[in-house]
Coordinates of C-alpha atoms in Angstrom, one line a residue:
Chain A
M27 CA 30.7 -29.4 -34.1
T28 CA 28.9 -31.3 -31.8
D29 CA 24.9 -31.5 -31.8
E30 CA 24.8 -30.8 -27.9
V31 CA 25.6 -27.6 -26.0
R32 CA 25.9 -27.3 -22.1
V33 CA 24.3 -24.8 -20.0
Y34 CA 24.8 -24.2 -16.4
V35 CA 21.9 -23.4 -13.8
E36 CA 23.3 -21.6 -10.7
E37 CA 20.8 -23.4 -8.1
A38 CA 22.7 -21.6 -5.3
P39 CA 25.8 -19.2 -5.0
S40 CA 28.7 -21.2 -6.1
Q41 CA 26.5 -24.2 -6.8
R42 CA 26.2 -25.1 -10.7
R43 CA 24.0 -27.9 -12.3
E44 CA 25.1 -28.8 -15.9
V45 CA 22.0 -29.4 -18.2
V46 CA 23.1 -31.0 -21.7
A47 CA 20.7 -29.6 -24.4
P48 CA 20.4 -30.9 -27.9
T49 CA 21.0 -28.5 -30.6
D50 CA 19.0 -30.3 -33.4
M51 CA 15.4 -30.1 -31.9
A52 CA 14.9 -26.5 -32.3
L53 CA 14.0 -26.5 -28.4
S54 CA 14.0 -23.3 -26.1
L55 CA 15.9 -22.9 -23.1
M56 CA 12.6 -23.0 -21.4
E57 CA 11.8 -26.5 -22.7
V58 CA 15.2 -27.8 -21.8
L59 CA 14.8 -26.3 -18.4
K60 CA 11.4 -28.0 -17.9
A61 CA 12.8 -31.3 -19.3
S62 CA 15.6 -31.1 -16.8
G63 CA 13.3 -31.4 -13.9
Y64 CA 13.1 -27.3 -13.1
D65 CA 9.8 -26.0 -11.9
I66 CA 9.2 -23.4 -14.5
Q67 CA 5.5 -22.8 -15.3
A68 CA 5.8 -21.8 -19.0
T69 CA 2.0 -21.0 -18.6
C70 CA 1.9 -19.3 -22.2
G71 CA 3.9 -22.3 -23.6
G72 CA 6.3 -20.1 -25.1
M73 CA 5.0 -16.8 -26.6
A74 CA 6.5 -14.4 -24.3
L75 CA 2.8 -13.7 -22.7
C76 CA 3.3 -14.9 -19.1
G77 CA 6.8 -14.1 -17.7
T78 CA 6.9 -17.4 -15.6
C79 CA 10.0 -18.7 -17.3
H80 CA 12.0 -15.6 -16.4
V81 CA 15.9 -16.3 -15.7
E82 CA 19.1 -14.4 -15.1
V83 CA 21.9 -14.6 -17.7
L84 CA 25.0 -14.9 -15.2
A85 CA 27.6 -15.5 -17.8
G86 CA 28.7 -17.1 -21.0
P87 CA 28.3 -16.3 -24.9
A88 CA 26.8 -13.1 -25.9
L89 CA 22.9 -13.7 -26.5
D90 CA 20.7 -12.1 -29.5
E91 CA 18.9 -8.9 -28.1
P92 CA 15.9 -9.5 -27.0
S93 CA 12.8 -8.8 -29.1
D94 CA 10.1 -5.9 -28.2
D95 CA 7.8 -8.3 -27.1
E96 CA 10.2 -10.0 -24.9
L97 CA 11.3 -6.7 -23.3
A98 CA 7.8 -5.7 -22.7
M99 CA 6.9 -8.9 -20.8
L100 CA 10.3 -8.1 -18.8
E101 CA 9.4 -4.8 -17.9
S102 CA 6.0 -5.7 -16.6
L103 CA 7.5 -7.9 -14.0
P104 CA 8.3 -6.9 -10.5
V105 CA 11.9 -7.9 -10.8
M106 CA 14.3 -7.3 -13.9
T107 CA 17.7 -7.0 -13.8
Q108 CA 20.5 -6.4 -16.2
G109 CA 20.5 -10.3 -17.1
S110 CA 17.0 -10.9 -17.3
R111 CA 15.5 -13.0 -20.2
L112 CA 12.7 -15.1 -20.7
S113 CA 14.0 -18.6 -21.3
C114 CA 11.3 -19.2 -23.9
Q115 CA 12.8 -16.8 -26.2
I116 CA 16.2 -18.1 -26.1
R117 CA 16.5 -21.1 -28.9
I118 CA 19.0 -23.6 -28.2
N119 CA 22.0 -23.6 -30.9
N120 CA 26.0 -24.0 -30.6
R121 CA 26.7 -20.5 -30.0
L122 CA 25.1 -20.9 -26.2
D123 CA 27.7 -23.5 -24.8
G124 CA 28.8 -22.5 -21.4
L125 CA 25.9 -20.1 -21.0
V126 CA 24.9 -19.8 -16.9
V127 CA 21.6 -19.0 -15.7
R128 CA 19.4 -18.5 -12.8
L129 CA 16.0 -19.2 -12.4
M130 CA 14.2 -15.7 -11.1
P131 CA 11.7 -16.3 -8.4
Q132 CA 7.9 -15.9 -9.4
N133 CA 6.7 -14.3 -6.4
T134 CA 8.5 -13.2 -3.1
Chain B
M105 CA -26.4 -10.7 2.8
T106 CA -24.8 -14.0 1.9
N107 CA -25.3 -15.3 -1.6
S108 CA -26.5 -19.0 -1.8
I109 CA -26.5 -21.2 -4.5
S110 CA -27.5 -24.7 -5.1
T111 CA -26.5 -27.0 -7.9
D112 CA -25.4 -30.3 -8.9
I113 CA -22.1 -30.1 -9.9
C114 CA -19.9 -27.3 -9.0
I115 CA -17.0 -26.8 -11.3
I116 CA -14.2 -24.7 -10.2
G117 CA -12.3 -23.2 -13.2
A118 CA -13.9 -21.4 -15.9
G119 CA -11.2 -22.5 -18.1
P120 CA -11.8 -24.6 -21.3
V121 CA -11.9 -27.6 -19.7
G122 CA -14.1 -26.3 -16.8
L123 CA -16.4 -25.1 -19.4
F124 CA -16.5 -28.3 -21.3
A125 CA -17.3 -30.2 -18.2
V126 CA -20.5 -28.5 -18.3
F127 CA -21.4 -29.7 -21.5
E128 CA -20.6 -33.1 -20.4
A129 CA -22.5 -32.7 -17.3
G130 CA -25.6 -31.4 -19.2
L131 CA -25.6 -34.6 -21.4
L132 CA -26.5 -36.2 -18.3
K133 CA -29.0 -33.3 -17.5
L134 CA -26.8 -32.4 -14.4
R135 CA -26.8 -28.5 -13.2
C136 CA -23.4 -27.0 -13.2
H137 CA -22.2 -23.6 -11.3
V138 CA -19.0 -22.6 -12.4
V139 CA -16.7 -20.6 -10.1
D140 CA -13.5 -18.8 -11.2
A141 CA -11.2 -16.2 -9.4
L142 CA -10.7 -14.2 -12.5
P143 CA -13.3 -11.7 -13.7
Q144 CA -14.0 -13.4 -17.1
V145 CA -14.4 -17.0 -18.2
G146 CA -11.8 -18.8 -20.3
G147 CA -9.0 -18.9 -17.6
Q148 CA -5.4 -18.9 -19.3
L149 CA -6.9 -18.6 -22.8
S150 CA -8.7 -15.3 -21.9
E151 CA -6.3 -13.8 -19.3
I152 CA -3.1 -14.8 -21.3
Y153 CA -3.2 -15.5 -24.7
P154 CA -6.7 -14.9 -26.2
K155 CA -4.9 -14.0 -29.8
K156 CA -2.7 -17.1 -29.4
P157 CA -3.5 -19.7 -32.2
I158 CA -3.9 -23.3 -30.8
Y159 CA -3.5 -25.9 -33.3
D160 CA -4.4 -29.1 -31.4
I161 CA -8.4 -28.9 -31.0
P162 CA -9.9 -31.9 -33.3
G163 CA -11.9 -30.6 -36.0
F164 CA -10.2 -26.9 -35.6
P165 CA -6.7 -26.8 -37.6
D166 CA -6.3 -23.5 -35.9
I167 CA -8.3 -21.4 -33.6
L168 CA -7.6 -18.6 -31.7
A169 CA -7.7 -19.3 -27.8
G170 CA -10.4 -16.6 -27.3
D171 CA -12.6 -17.9 -30.1
L172 CA -12.3 -21.3 -28.5
V173 CA -13.6 -20.0 -25.4
Q174 CA -16.6 -18.4 -27.0
N175 CA -17.4 -21.5 -28.8
L176 CA -17.3 -23.5 -25.6
M177 CA -19.6 -20.7 -24.2
R178 CA -22.0 -21.3 -27.1
Q179 CA -21.9 -24.8 -26.9
I180 CA -22.9 -25.0 -23.3
E181 CA -25.9 -22.2 -23.7
P182 CA -28.6 -25.0 -23.7
F183 CA -27.5 -26.2 -20.1
H184 CA -28.0 -22.7 -18.8
P185 CA -24.7 -23.0 -16.2
T186 CA -24.6 -20.3 -13.6
F187 CA -21.2 -18.2 -12.8
T188 CA -19.7 -16.8 -9.8
L189 CA -16.7 -15.0 -11.4
G190 CA -14.0 -12.7 -9.7
E191 CA -14.2 -14.8 -6.6
R192 CA -12.1 -17.8 -5.3
V193 CA -13.4 -20.6 -3.6
E194 CA -11.7 -20.7 0.0
R195 CA -13.0 -23.2 2.0
L196 CA -15.4 -26.6 1.5
A197 CA -17.3 -28.7 4.0
K198 CA -18.6 -32.2 3.3
L199 CA -22.1 -32.6 4.7
E200 CA -23.5 -35.7 6.3
D201 CA -25.2 -36.6 3.1
G202 CA -22.2 -36.7 1.1
S203 CA -22.9 -33.3 -0.5
F204 CA -20.7 -30.3 -0.2
Q205 CA -21.0 -26.7 1.1
L206 CA -18.1 -24.3 -0.5
F207 CA -17.2 -20.8 0.4
T208 CA -15.7 -17.9 -1.5
T209 CA -13.6 -15.2 -0.8
D210 CA -16.7 -12.9 -1.2
G211 CA -19.0 -14.8 1.0
T212 CA -20.8 -16.5 -1.7
E213 CA -21.9 -20.3 -0.4
I214 CA -22.6 -22.9 -3.1
F215 CA -24.4 -26.0 -2.2
C216 CA -23.7 -29.2 -4.3
K217 CA -23.7 -32.8 -4.6
A218 CA -20.2 -33.0 -6.2
I219 CA -17.3 -30.8 -7.2
A220 CA -15.2 -30.8 -10.3
I221 CA -11.8 -29.0 -9.7
A222 CA -11.0 -27.8 -13.1
G223 CA -8.6 -25.1 -11.7
G224 CA -5.8 -25.5 -14.4
L225 CA -2.4 -24.2 -12.8
G226 CA -4.4 -22.6 -10.0
S227 CA -5.9 -19.2 -9.1
F228 CA -4.3 -16.2 -11.0
E229 CA -2.9 -13.9 -8.1
P230 CA -1.1 -10.7 -8.3
R231 CA 2.6 -10.6 -8.7
K232 CA 4.0 -9.0 -5.7
P233 CA 7.3 -6.9 -5.4
A234 CA 9.9 -7.6 -3.0
V235 CA 8.9 -5.1 -0.5
E236 CA 9.3 -5.9 3.4
S237 CA 6.2 -6.2 5.3
L238 CA 4.0 -5.5 2.1
E239 CA 1.5 -8.3 3.4
N240 CA 0.7 -6.1 7.0
Y241 CA -1.0 -3.4 4.6
E242 CA -2.7 -6.0 2.5
G243 CA -6.8 -6.6 3.1
G244 CA -7.9 -2.9 2.6
R245 CA -5.1 -1.2 4.8
G246 CA -3.5 0.6 1.9
V247 CA -1.9 -1.9 -0.3
Y248 CA -3.9 -2.9 -3.3
Y249 CA -3.0 -5.4 -6.1
M250 CA -6.1 -4.7 -8.4
V251 CA -8.2 -2.0 -9.1
R252 CA -11.8 -3.2 -8.0
D253 CA -13.6 0.2 -7.5
P254 CA -12.0 3.1 -8.6
E255 CA -13.9 5.3 -5.8
T256 CA -11.8 3.4 -3.5
F257 CA -9.2 6.1 -4.3
R258 CA -11.3 9.2 -4.4
D259 CA -9.4 12.0 -3.1
R260 CA -6.6 10.0 -1.9
R261 CA -3.0 10.1 -2.4
I262 CA -1.8 7.0 -4.2
V263 CA 1.4 5.4 -5.7
I264 CA 1.0 2.9 -8.8
A265 CA 4.0 0.9 -9.5
G266 CA 4.7 -0.9 -13.0
G267 CA 5.5 -0.7 -16.3
G268 CA 2.5 -2.3 -18.2
D269 CA -0.6 -1.3 -19.6
S270 CA -2.4 -1.9 -16.3
A271 CA -0.3 0.5 -14.5
L272 CA -0.4 3.1 -17.3
D273 CA -4.4 2.7 -17.9
W274 CA -5.0 2.9 -13.9
T275 CA -2.7 5.9 -14.0
I276 CA -4.5 7.8 -16.5
F277 CA -7.8 6.9 -15.0
L278 CA -7.3 7.7 -11.4
A279 CA -5.7 11.2 -12.4
D280 CA -9.3 12.3 -12.4
V281 CA -10.6 10.4 -9.0
A282 CA -7.4 10.5 -6.8
K283 CA -6.2 13.6 -5.1
E284 CA -2.7 12.9 -6.1
V285 CA -1.1 10.1 -8.2
T286 CA 2.4 9.1 -8.7
L287 CA 3.6 6.3 -11.1
V288 CA 6.7 4.6 -10.3
H289 CA 8.4 2.9 -13.1
R290 CA 11.8 0.6 -13.0
G291 CA 12.6 1.6 -16.3
T292 CA 12.8 4.8 -18.5
T293 CA 10.7 3.8 -21.3
F294 CA 7.2 2.3 -21.6
R295 CA 6.8 -0.6 -23.9
G296 CA 3.0 -0.8 -23.4
A297 CA 0.6 1.2 -25.8
A298 CA 2.4 4.2 -26.9
D299 CA -0.7 6.1 -26.7
S300 CA -1.0 5.5 -22.9
A301 CA 2.7 6.3 -22.3
E302 CA 2.1 9.6 -24.0
K303 CA -0.9 10.1 -22.1
V304 CA 0.9 9.7 -18.9
Q305 CA 3.5 11.8 -19.9
K306 CA 1.1 14.4 -20.5
L307 CA -0.6 14.2 -17.4
H308 CA 3.0 14.6 -15.7
E309 CA 3.7 17.8 -17.9
A310 CA 0.4 19.3 -16.7
G311 CA 1.1 18.5 -13.3
R312 CA -2.0 16.2 -12.7
A313 CA 0.2 13.0 -12.2
R314 CA 3.7 12.5 -11.3
L315 CA 5.9 10.2 -13.1
V316 CA 9.1 8.7 -11.4
L317 CA 11.2 6.8 -13.7
S318 CA 14.2 4.7 -13.1
S319 CA 13.1 4.0 -9.4
N320 CA 11.1 1.3 -7.3
V321 CA 9.0 1.5 -4.3
T322 CA 11.4 -0.2 -1.8
H323 CA 9.8 0.4 1.8
V324 CA 6.4 0.5 3.1
H325 CA 5.4 2.3 6.4
G326 CA 2.3 2.8 8.8
Q327 CA 1.3 1.9 12.1
D328 CA -2.4 0.8 11.5
G329 CA -2.6 1.2 8.0
L330 CA -0.3 2.3 5.0
E331 CA 1.0 6.1 5.8
A332 CA 4.0 6.5 3.3
V333 CA 6.2 4.6 1.0
T334 CA 9.9 5.0 0.1
I335 CA 11.1 5.1 -3.4
T336 CA 14.4 4.4 -4.5
A337 CA 16.0 5.4 -7.7
N338 CA 18.5 3.3 -9.6
D339 CA 21.3 5.9 -8.5
G340 CA 20.4 4.9 -4.9
T341 CA 18.8 8.3 -3.7
T342 CA 15.7 8.0 -1.7
E343 CA 12.5 10.0 -1.2
T344 CA 9.8 9.4 1.2
L345 CA 6.0 10.0 -0.1
H346 CA 3.4 10.5 2.5
V347 CA 0.4 8.1 0.6
D348 CA -2.9 6.8 1.5
A349 CA -2.6 3.8 -1.0
F350 CA -0.1 1.6 -2.6
I351 CA -1.2 -0.4 -6.2
P352 CA 1.8 -2.5 -7.5
L353 CA 0.4 -3.7 -10.8
F354 CA 2.6 -6.2 -12.1
G355 CA 0.5 -8.9 -13.6
L356 CA -1.1 -12.1 -12.6
T357 CA 0.9 -15.3 -11.7
P358 CA -0.8 -19.0 -11.0
K359 CA -0.5 -20.4 -7.7
L360 CA -2.2 -23.7 -6.3
G361 CA -4.0 -21.6 -3.4
P362 CA -6.5 -23.0 -1.1
I363 CA -7.1 -26.2 -3.1
G364 CA -3.8 -27.4 -1.5
E365 CA -5.4 -27.1 1.9
W366 CA -8.6 -29.3 1.3
G367 CA -7.1 -32.7 2.3
L368 CA -6.8 -33.9 -1.1
E369 CA -3.8 -36.3 -2.0
L370 CA -1.2 -34.2 -4.0
E371 CA 2.0 -34.8 -5.7
D372 CA 4.0 -31.8 -7.0
D373 CA 1.4 -29.4 -6.6
A374 CA -1.1 -31.3 -8.5
V375 CA -4.4 -33.5 -7.6
K376 CA -3.8 -37.2 -7.7
V377 CA -6.5 -38.9 -9.5
N378 CA -8.0 -42.0 -10.4
T379 CA -8.1 -42.1 -14.2
L380 CA -11.2 -44.4 -14.2
D381 CA -13.3 -41.2 -13.3
Y382 CA -10.9 -38.4 -12.6
S383 CA -12.0 -38.8 -8.7
T384 CA -9.4 -37.4 -6.2
S385 CA -8.8 -39.2 -2.8
V386 CA -11.9 -37.5 -1.1
P387 CA -15.2 -39.0 -2.6
G388 CA -17.4 -36.7 -4.7
I389 CA -14.3 -34.7 -5.6
F390 CA -13.3 -34.7 -9.0
A391 CA -10.0 -33.2 -10.6
I392 CA -9.8 -32.5 -14.6
G393 CA -7.3 -30.7 -16.7
D394 CA -3.7 -29.2 -15.8
I395 CA -4.4 -29.2 -12.2
N396 CA -4.6 -33.4 -11.9
T397 CA -1.9 -35.8 -12.2
Y398 CA -1.6 -39.6 -13.2
P399 CA 0.9 -41.6 -14.7
G400 CA 1.2 -40.5 -18.6
K401 CA -0.3 -37.0 -17.8
L402 CA -0.2 -34.6 -20.7
K403 CA -1.1 -30.9 -20.1
L404 CA -3.4 -30.4 -23.3
I405 CA -6.7 -28.9 -23.8
L406 CA -7.8 -32.0 -25.5
C407 CA -6.9 -34.4 -22.6
G408 CA -8.9 -32.2 -20.2
F409 CA -11.8 -32.7 -22.6
H410 CA -11.5 -36.5 -22.4
E411 CA -11.0 -36.2 -18.7
A412 CA -14.3 -34.0 -18.6
A413 CA -16.4 -36.6 -20.1
L414 CA -15.3 -39.5 -17.9
M415 CA -15.6 -37.2 -14.9
A416 CA -19.2 -36.1 -15.7
Q417 CA -20.2 -40.2 -15.8
G418 CA -18.2 -40.5 -12.5
A419 CA -20.1 -37.6 -10.9
Y420 CA -23.2 -38.8 -12.0
K421 CA -22.7 -42.1 -10.7
Y422 CA -21.5 -40.6 -7.4
M423 CA -24.7 -38.8 -7.2
F424 CA -27.4 -41.3 -8.3
P425 CA -25.8 -44.6 -7.4
D426 CA -28.8 -46.6 -7.9
K427 CA -29.6 -45.2 -11.5
R428 CA -28.2 -47.0 -14.4
Y429 CA -26.2 -44.9 -16.6
V430 CA -26.6 -45.5 -20.5
L431 CA -24.3 -43.8 -22.9
K432 CA -26.1 -41.4 -25.5
Y433 CA -24.6 -40.4 -28.4
T434 CA -25.4 -36.7 -29.5
T435 CA -25.3 -37.9 -32.9
V436 CA -28.8 -39.9 -32.1
N437 CA -30.2 -37.8 -29.7
G438 CA -29.0 -34.2 -30.0
V439 CA -28.2 -31.9 -27.3
P440 CA -31.0 -32.0 -24.6
T441 CA -31.6 -29.1 -22.5
L442 CA -32.0 -28.6 -18.9

């Protein structure tokens, strides 16, 4: 078992960037995406309170069900899709290898 | 009538760093006026996470964000700062003597000798839904992103969109004010306050408000102002409603806003500063807290506090270049009052 996983960010249709994330640091996907240079505000610092780290999961392994707090935040956003998640609530672990996400726009 | 204010330092942003800047400026006997686009002080701490514990404030093993704001307000009381809340600074002019004149969205003008931008991530602005031409109906022409005065909607036909507490609360309140209220929600359940969701359901059953679930407002129509909205259900069916107002309530998100147009040197939407005194590229304008950037920048409240202390001294020297500044410790001198 390796101590890192690969997550893919779809930056445009058919254009995916690989992001390598360590599994032994208890990071969230939001923290990994920020550290990889993505423009994520994460205003609340990872408490599922601001919705500024909204991503859409496009493919990959099944994730744990979102908590009520995460769902409540997602439902208050203008756009929510079947794959909507708050990246701050997704913990990086070995089961996430191959996850594909897209950053959701904060405003239209 | 224009509200005109005169002060030494105008602090833009009433978050923790802006509030502590009042204290540091007060120690130097400088008067402060604080402006914030939000209707209350505290910035992100009040708006987003008042109940979140913070663990890295020196002297507090843990403190709730809301309590930190209250403590800061108590700490600056001796300096009698003045506040303009709920208004955003739109524009600034530098006057011939090196001082400034600021103009807010609501027509307040502020004359000051120096400016400290403590704007955090920028001003909090409403999240807007992806509806084409929505902007054509802003500015009092039918689309409102917040309810400032419920009387605006008296005897009018309104559609509210959203699934959070604001959407539920205003549906309940405006059911007694407006002629017709329709709440449009993308989902089938509300995860906001159960009591509020139940009240909305009861209003719907009583015919006093209409609840449209699994749907979105997708189009807005009207010549000179809003006349109708189209609601599209998740199954694709549509309905067009004649309305006077559409109120999308999807929360707030921070934006840099007009600060980006003030001629300040920027880097990645943050204001570049000199760490000697946190001055910007425009003499007399300083930037502290999350809004600034410099090599090694850490976006922490405690770093913003440090920046506020150095900024106050820099602002003092800018205002009084001929006066000698001597650092006075509060342990020796206490806290002076203005």
